[in-house]
Coordinates of C-alpha atoms in Angstrom, one line a residue:
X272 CA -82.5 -110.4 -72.1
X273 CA -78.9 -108.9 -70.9
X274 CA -78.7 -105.1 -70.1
X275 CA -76.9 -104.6 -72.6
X276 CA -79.4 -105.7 -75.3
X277 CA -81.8 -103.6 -73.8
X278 CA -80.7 -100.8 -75.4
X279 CA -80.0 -99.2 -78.8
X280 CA -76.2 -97.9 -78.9
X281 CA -73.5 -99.8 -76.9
X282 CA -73.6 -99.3 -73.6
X283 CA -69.6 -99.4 -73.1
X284 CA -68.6 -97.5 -76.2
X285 CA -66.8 -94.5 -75.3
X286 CA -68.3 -90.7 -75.4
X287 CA -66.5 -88.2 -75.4
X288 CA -67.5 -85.8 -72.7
X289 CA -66.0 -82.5 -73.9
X290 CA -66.5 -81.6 -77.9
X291 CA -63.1 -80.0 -78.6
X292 CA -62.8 -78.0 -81.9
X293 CA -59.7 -79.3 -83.2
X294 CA -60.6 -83.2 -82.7
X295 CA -61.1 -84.3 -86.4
X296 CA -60.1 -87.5 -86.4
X297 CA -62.9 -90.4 -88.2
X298 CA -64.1 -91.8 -85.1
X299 CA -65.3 -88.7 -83.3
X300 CA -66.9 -86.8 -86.5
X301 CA -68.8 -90.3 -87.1
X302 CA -70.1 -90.5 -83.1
X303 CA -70.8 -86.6 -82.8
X304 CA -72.8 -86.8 -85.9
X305 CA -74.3 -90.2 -85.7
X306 CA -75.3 -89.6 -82.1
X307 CA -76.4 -85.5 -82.2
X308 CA -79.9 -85.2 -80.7
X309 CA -81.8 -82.3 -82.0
X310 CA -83.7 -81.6 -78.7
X311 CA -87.2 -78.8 -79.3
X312 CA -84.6 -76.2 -78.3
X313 CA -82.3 -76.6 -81.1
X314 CA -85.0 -77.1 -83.2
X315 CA -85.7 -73.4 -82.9
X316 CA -82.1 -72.1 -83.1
X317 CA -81.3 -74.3 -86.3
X318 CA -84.4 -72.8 -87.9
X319 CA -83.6 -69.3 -86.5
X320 CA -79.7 -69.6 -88.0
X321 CA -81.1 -71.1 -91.6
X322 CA -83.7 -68.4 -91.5
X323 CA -80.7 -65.9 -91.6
X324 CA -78.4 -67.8 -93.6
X325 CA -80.6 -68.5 -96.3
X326 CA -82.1 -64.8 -96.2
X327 CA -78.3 -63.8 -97.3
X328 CA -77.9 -66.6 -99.4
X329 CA -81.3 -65.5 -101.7
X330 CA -80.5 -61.7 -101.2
X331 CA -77.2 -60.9 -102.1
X332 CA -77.8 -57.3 -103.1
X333 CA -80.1 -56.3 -100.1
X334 CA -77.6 -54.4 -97.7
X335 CA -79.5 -55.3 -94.9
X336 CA -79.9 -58.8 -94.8
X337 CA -76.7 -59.9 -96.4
X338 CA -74.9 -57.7 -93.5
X339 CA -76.4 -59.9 -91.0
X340 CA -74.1 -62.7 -91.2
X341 CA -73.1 -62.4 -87.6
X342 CA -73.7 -65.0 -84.7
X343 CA -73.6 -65.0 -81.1
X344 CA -74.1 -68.4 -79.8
X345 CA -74.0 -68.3 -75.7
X346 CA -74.4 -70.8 -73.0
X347 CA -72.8 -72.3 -69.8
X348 CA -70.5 -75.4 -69.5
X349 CA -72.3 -78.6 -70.7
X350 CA -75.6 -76.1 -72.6
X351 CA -73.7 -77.6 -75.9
X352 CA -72.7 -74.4 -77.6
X353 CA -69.3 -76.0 -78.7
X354 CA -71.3 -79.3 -79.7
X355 CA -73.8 -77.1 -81.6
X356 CA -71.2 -74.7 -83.6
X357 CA -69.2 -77.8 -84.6
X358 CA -72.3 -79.9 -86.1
X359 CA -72.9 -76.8 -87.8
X360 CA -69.5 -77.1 -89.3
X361 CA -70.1 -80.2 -90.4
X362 CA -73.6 -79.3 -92.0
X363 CA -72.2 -76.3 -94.3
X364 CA -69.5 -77.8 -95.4
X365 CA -71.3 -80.9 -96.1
X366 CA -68.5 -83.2 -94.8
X367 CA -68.2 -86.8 -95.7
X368 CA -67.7 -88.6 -92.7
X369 CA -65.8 -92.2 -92.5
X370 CA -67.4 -94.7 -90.7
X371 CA -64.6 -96.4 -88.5
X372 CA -66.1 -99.7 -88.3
X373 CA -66.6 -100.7 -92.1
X374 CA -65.5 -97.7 -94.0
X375 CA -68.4 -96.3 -95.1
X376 CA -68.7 -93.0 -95.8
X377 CA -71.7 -90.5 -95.8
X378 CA -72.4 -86.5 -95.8
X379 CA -73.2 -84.5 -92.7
X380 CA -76.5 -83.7 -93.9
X381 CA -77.7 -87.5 -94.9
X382 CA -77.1 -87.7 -90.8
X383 CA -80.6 -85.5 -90.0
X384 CA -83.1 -87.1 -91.9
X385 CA -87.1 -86.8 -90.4
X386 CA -86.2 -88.8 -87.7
X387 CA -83.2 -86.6 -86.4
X388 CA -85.3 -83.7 -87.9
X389 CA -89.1 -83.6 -87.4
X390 CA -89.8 -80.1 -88.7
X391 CA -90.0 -80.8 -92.5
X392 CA -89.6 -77.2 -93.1
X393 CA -86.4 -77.3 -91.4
X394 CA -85.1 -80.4 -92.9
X395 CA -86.1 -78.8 -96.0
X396 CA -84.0 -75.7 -95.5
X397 CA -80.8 -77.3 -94.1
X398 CA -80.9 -79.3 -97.5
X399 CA -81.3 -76.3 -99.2
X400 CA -77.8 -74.8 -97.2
X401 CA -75.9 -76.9 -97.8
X402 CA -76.1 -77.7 -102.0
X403 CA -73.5 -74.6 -102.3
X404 CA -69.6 -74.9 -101.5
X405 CA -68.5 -73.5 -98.7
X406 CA -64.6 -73.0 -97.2
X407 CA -65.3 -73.6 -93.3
X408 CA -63.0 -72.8 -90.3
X409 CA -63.5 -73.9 -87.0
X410 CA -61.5 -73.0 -84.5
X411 CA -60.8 -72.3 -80.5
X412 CA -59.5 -69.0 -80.3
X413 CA -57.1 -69.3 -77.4
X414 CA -55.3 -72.0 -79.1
X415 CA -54.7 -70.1 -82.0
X416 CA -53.2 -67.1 -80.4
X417 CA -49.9 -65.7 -79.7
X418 CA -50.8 -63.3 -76.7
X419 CA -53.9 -62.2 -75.4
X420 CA -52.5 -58.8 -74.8
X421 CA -51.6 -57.9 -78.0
X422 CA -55.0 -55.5 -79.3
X423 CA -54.7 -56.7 -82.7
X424 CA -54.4 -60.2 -81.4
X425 CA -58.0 -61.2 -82.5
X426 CA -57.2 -59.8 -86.3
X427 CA -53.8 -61.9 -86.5
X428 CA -56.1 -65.1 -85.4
X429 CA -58.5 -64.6 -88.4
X430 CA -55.4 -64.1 -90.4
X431 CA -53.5 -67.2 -89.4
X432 CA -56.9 -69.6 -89.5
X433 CA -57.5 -68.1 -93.6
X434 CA -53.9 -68.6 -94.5
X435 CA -53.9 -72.1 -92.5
X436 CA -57.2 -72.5 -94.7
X437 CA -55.8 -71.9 -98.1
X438 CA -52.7 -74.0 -97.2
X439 CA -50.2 -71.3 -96.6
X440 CA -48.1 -70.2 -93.7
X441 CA -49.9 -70.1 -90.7
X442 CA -47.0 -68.7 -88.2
X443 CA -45.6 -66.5 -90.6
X444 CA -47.7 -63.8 -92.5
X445 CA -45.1 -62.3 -94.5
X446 CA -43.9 -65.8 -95.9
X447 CA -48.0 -66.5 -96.4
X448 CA -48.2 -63.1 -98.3
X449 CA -45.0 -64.4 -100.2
X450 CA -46.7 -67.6 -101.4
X451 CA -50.1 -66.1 -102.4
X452 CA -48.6 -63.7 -104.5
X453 CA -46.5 -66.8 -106.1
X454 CA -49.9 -68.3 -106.8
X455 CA -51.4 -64.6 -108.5
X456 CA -47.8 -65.2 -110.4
X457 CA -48.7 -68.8 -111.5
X458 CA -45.4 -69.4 -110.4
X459 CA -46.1 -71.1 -106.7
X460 CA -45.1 -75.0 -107.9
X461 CA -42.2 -73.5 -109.6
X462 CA -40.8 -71.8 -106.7
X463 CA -41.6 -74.8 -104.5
X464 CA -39.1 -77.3 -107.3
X465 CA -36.5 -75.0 -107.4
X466 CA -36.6 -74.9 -103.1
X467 CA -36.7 -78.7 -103.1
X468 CA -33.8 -78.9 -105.6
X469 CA -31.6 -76.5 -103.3
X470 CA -32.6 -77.7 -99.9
X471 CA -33.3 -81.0 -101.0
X472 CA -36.4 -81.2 -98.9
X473 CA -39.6 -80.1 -99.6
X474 CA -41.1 -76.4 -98.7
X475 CA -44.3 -77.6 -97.0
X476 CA -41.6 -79.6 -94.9
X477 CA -39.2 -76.6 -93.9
X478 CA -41.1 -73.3 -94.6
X479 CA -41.7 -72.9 -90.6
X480 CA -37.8 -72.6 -90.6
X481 CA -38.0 -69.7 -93.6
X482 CA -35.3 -67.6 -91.0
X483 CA -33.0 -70.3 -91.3
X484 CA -33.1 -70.9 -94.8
X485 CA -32.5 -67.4 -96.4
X486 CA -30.4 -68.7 -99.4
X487 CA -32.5 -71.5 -100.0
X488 CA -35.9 -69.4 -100.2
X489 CA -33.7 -66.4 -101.8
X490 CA -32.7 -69.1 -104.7
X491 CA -36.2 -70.4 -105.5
X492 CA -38.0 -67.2 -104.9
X493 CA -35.6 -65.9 -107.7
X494 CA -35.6 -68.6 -110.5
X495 CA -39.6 -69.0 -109.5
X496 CA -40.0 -65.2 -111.0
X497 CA -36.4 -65.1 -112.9
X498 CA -35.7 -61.9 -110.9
X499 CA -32.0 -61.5 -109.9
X500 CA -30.7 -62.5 -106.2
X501 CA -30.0 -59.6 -105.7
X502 CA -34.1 -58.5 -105.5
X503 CA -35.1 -61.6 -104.3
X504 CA -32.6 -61.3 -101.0
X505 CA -33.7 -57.7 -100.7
X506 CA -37.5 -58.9 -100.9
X507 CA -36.9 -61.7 -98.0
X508 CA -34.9 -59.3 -95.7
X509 CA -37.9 -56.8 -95.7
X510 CA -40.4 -59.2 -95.9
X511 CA -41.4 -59.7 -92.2
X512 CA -40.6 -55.5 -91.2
X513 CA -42.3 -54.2 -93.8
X514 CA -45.3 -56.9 -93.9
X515 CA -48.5 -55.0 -92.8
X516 CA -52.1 -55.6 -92.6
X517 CA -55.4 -53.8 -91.1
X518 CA -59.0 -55.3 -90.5
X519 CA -59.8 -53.3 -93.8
X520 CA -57.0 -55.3 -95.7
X521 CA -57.7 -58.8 -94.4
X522 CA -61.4 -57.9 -95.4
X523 CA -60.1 -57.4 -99.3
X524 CA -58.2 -60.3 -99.1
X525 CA -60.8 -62.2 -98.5
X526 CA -63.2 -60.8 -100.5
X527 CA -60.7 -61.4 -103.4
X528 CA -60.7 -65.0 -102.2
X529 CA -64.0 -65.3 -102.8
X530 CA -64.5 -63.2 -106.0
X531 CA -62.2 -66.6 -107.8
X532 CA -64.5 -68.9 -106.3
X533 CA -68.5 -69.4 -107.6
X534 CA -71.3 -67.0 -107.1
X535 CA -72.7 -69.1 -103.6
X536 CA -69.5 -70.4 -102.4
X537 CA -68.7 -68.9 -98.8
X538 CA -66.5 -68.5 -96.0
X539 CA -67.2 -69.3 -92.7
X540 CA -65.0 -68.6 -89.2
X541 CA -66.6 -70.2 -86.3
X542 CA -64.9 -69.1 -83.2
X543 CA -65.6 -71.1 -80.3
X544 CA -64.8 -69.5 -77.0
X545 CA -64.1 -65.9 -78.1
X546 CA -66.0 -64.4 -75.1
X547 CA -64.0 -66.1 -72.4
X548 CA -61.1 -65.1 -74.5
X549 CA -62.3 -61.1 -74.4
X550 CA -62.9 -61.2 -71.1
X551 CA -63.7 -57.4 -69.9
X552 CA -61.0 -56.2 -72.7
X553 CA -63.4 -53.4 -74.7
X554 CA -60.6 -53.0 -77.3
X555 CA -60.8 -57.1 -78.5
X556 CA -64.5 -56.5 -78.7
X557 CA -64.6 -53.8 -80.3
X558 CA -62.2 -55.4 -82.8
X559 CA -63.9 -58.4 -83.3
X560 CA -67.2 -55.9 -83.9
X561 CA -65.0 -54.2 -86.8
X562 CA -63.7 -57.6 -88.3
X563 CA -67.6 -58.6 -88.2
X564 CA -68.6 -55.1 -89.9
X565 CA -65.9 -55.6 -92.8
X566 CA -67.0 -58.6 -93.6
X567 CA -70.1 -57.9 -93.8
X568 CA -69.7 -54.6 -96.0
X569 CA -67.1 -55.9 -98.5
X570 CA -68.3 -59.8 -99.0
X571 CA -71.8 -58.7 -99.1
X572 CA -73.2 -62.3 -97.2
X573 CA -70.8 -64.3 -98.3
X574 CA -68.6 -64.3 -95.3
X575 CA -69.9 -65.2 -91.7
X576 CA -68.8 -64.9 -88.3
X577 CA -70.1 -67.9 -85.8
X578 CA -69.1 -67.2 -81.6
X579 CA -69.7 -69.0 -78.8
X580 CA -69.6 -67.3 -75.2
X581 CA -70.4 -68.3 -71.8
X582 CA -72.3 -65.3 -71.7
X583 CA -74.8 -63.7 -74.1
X584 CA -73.6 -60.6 -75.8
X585 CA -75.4 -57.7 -73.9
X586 CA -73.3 -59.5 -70.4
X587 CA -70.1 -60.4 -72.3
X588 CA -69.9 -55.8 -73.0
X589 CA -70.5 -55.6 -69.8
X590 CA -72.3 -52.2 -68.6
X591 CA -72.0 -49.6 -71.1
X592 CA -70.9 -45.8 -69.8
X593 CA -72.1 -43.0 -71.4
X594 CA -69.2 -42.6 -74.0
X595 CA -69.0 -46.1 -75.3
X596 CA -72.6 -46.7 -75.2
X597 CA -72.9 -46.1 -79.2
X598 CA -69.8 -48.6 -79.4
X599 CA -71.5 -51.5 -77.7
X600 CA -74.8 -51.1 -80.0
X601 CA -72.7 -50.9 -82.8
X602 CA -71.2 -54.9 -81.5
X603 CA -74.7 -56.0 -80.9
X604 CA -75.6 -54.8 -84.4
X605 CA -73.8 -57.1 -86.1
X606 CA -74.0 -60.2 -84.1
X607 CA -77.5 -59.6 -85.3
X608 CA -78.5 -63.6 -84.7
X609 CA -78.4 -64.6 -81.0
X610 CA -78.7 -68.1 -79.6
X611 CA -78.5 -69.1 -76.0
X612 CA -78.6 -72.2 -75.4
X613 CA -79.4 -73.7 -71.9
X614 CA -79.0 -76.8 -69.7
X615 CA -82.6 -78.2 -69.7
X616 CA -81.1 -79.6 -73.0
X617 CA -79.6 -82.4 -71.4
X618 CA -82.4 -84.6 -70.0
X619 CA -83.6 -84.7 -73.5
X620 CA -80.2 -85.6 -74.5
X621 CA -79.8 -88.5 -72.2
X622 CA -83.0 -89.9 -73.1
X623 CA -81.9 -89.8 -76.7
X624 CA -78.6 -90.3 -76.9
X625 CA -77.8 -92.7 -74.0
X626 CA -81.3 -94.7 -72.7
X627 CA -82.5 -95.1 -76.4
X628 CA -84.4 -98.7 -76.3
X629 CA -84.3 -101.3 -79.3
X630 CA -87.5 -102.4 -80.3
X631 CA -87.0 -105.7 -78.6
X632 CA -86.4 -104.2 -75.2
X633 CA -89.9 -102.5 -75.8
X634 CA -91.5 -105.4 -76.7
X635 CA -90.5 -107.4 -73.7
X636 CA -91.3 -104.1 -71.2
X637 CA -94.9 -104.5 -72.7
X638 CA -95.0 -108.3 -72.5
X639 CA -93.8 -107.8 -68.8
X640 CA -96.7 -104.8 -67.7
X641 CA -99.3 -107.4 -69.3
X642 CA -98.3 -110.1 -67.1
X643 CA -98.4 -108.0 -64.3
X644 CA -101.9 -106.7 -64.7
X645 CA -102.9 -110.0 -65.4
X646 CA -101.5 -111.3 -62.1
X647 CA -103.1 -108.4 -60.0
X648 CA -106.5 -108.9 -61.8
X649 CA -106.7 -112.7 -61.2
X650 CA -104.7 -112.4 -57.3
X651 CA -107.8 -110.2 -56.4
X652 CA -110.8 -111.9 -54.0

């Protein structure tokens, strides 16, 4: 028998080493699924998250438990926090995965049967989680931003990644703003004809380039709402000076998001890095912490916040003075589920993922241990 048949997987496929948030493409969603070992550890944590997720899910109107629908995921390079938030992604929006090799095509969840699974009760509840829609957004925080030293940098993140989401204007805010209230209008596919017909390329194609295109947009925004040209050219100078938003107003907005959409249908940011990304800067935490407390008072469980951080949350705030002290309990408040994941993951991992044996390779290790008794016993005077 050749190495190579000794063992389950192929041994010269390629594995991807780092799980980056933004790497979608068929082959790595199949692997990272297909090949996710669910060590003890993470066996705790996924139970642990369901617990909470499924609390809010069955409560809606208790205050309490709906509000907890923040998480703090920590743990060092190679622990497999980014690993861990991004299967999750994959569980609650139940995505259908494409098999590179034939085509085939199968849901998230059909990956962790009882043999990925072995807590029943677990299985049980992920099943559960994932029978309602969900709008999920995964996402690496520094990759997304502008500046780090802007204070409302984190807000304008959360704002881009919902817009991006939704299929507006991710760079721009005010044009975003312009095309959802189009779509309140009913008048979005109308405005998007007339733009084609006048630029004679399409607005999905050139809307990063609005600046550029002020008669274009003016023309279409105009016919789209039969205002005169006058209003509409007013409307798109103004648009990006007078274009504001708070925490408290991308909180509505998303709670009016999700107010068209079914009774269990959710949203969920999961924000990989974000603690590396605050760093020691008290204002983006306490931001984040107020983003987190919106969501949780207007969208009443329907809305969750997912982190990762090198750190766990009481080192990532850092000693608390006297002043600020109430501020940081506030922040641990409502990352109200904590999981810190460790290292001593990965001999599990390896044995699972990466020495996996086929049956064959067992059978022949047996046959071999027999013979060898047998030769001792009979070699002995």
């Amino acid at each position: 028998m050749k190495i190579r048949e000794l063992f389950t997987k192929p041994i010269d496929r390629p594995i991807n080493g780092v799980i980056k948030a933004d790497q979608r493409d068929a082959e790595s969603i199949w692997q990272e699924l297909d090949e996710y070992v669910v060590t003890k550890q993470l066996t705790e944590y996924l139970r642990k998250f369901f617990d909470a997720f499924l609390a809010a899910a069955d409560n809606p109107k208790d205050p309490v438990l709906s509000a907890r629908m923040g998480v703090w995921v920590s743990g060092f390079f190679g622990s497999g926090k980014s690993h861990f938030i991004k299967i999750l992604s994959y569980l609650l929006e139940n995505l259908e995965a494409v098999n590179p090799q034939d085509g085939t095509t199968k849901r998230a969840a059909q990956f962790f049967d009882e043999r990925k699974i072995k807590d029943a009760m677990l299985l049980a509840d992920v099943t559960r989680a994932v029978q309602g829609s969900s709008d999920v957004i995964l996402f690496n925080i520094d990759a997304k931003a502008d500046s780090k030293s802007d204070r409302d940098v984190i807000l304008q993140v959360f704002l881009r990644v919902f817009n991006e989401k939704l299929g507006y204007s991710g760079d721009a805010p005010h044009v975003a703003h312009m095309e959802r209230h189009l779509v309140s209008k009913g008048a979005y596919e109308a405005f998007q004809a007339a733009f084609a017909e006048k630029n004679g390329s399409s607005w999905f194609a050139e809307r990063d380039a609005v600046d550029f295109l002020r008669d274009d947009v003016v023309h279409a925004f105009a016919k789209a709402l039969n205002q005169s040209k006058e209003s509409a050219a007013a409307w798109f100078d103004n648009a990006r000076d007078t274009f504001r938003i708070n925490i408290e107003g991308l909180a509505k907005m998303i709670q009016e998001y999700l107010d068209t959409k079914p009774a269990g249908h959710r949203i969920i940011f999961l924000v990989d890095e974000v603690g590396q990304f605050i760093g020691d800067n008290t204002q983006l935490m306490l931001t984040l912490q107020t983003i987190t407390e919106q969501l949780g008072t207007l969208c009443k469980g329907r809305a969750w916040v997912i982190v990762t951080s090198q750190e766990d949350i009481d080192a990532a705030i850092g000693e608390a003075n006297k002043a600020k002290s109430q501020d940081f309990s506030k922040i641990q408040g409502r990352f109200h589920t904590r999981l810190s994941l460790a290292s001593s993951n990965t001999d599990e991992v390896f044995g699972e993922r990466l020495l996996a044996k086929t049956e064959a390779a067992h059978v022949a290790r047996g046959t071999a241990l027999s013979r060898r008794a047998t030769s001792s016993t009979t070699s002995w005077p």
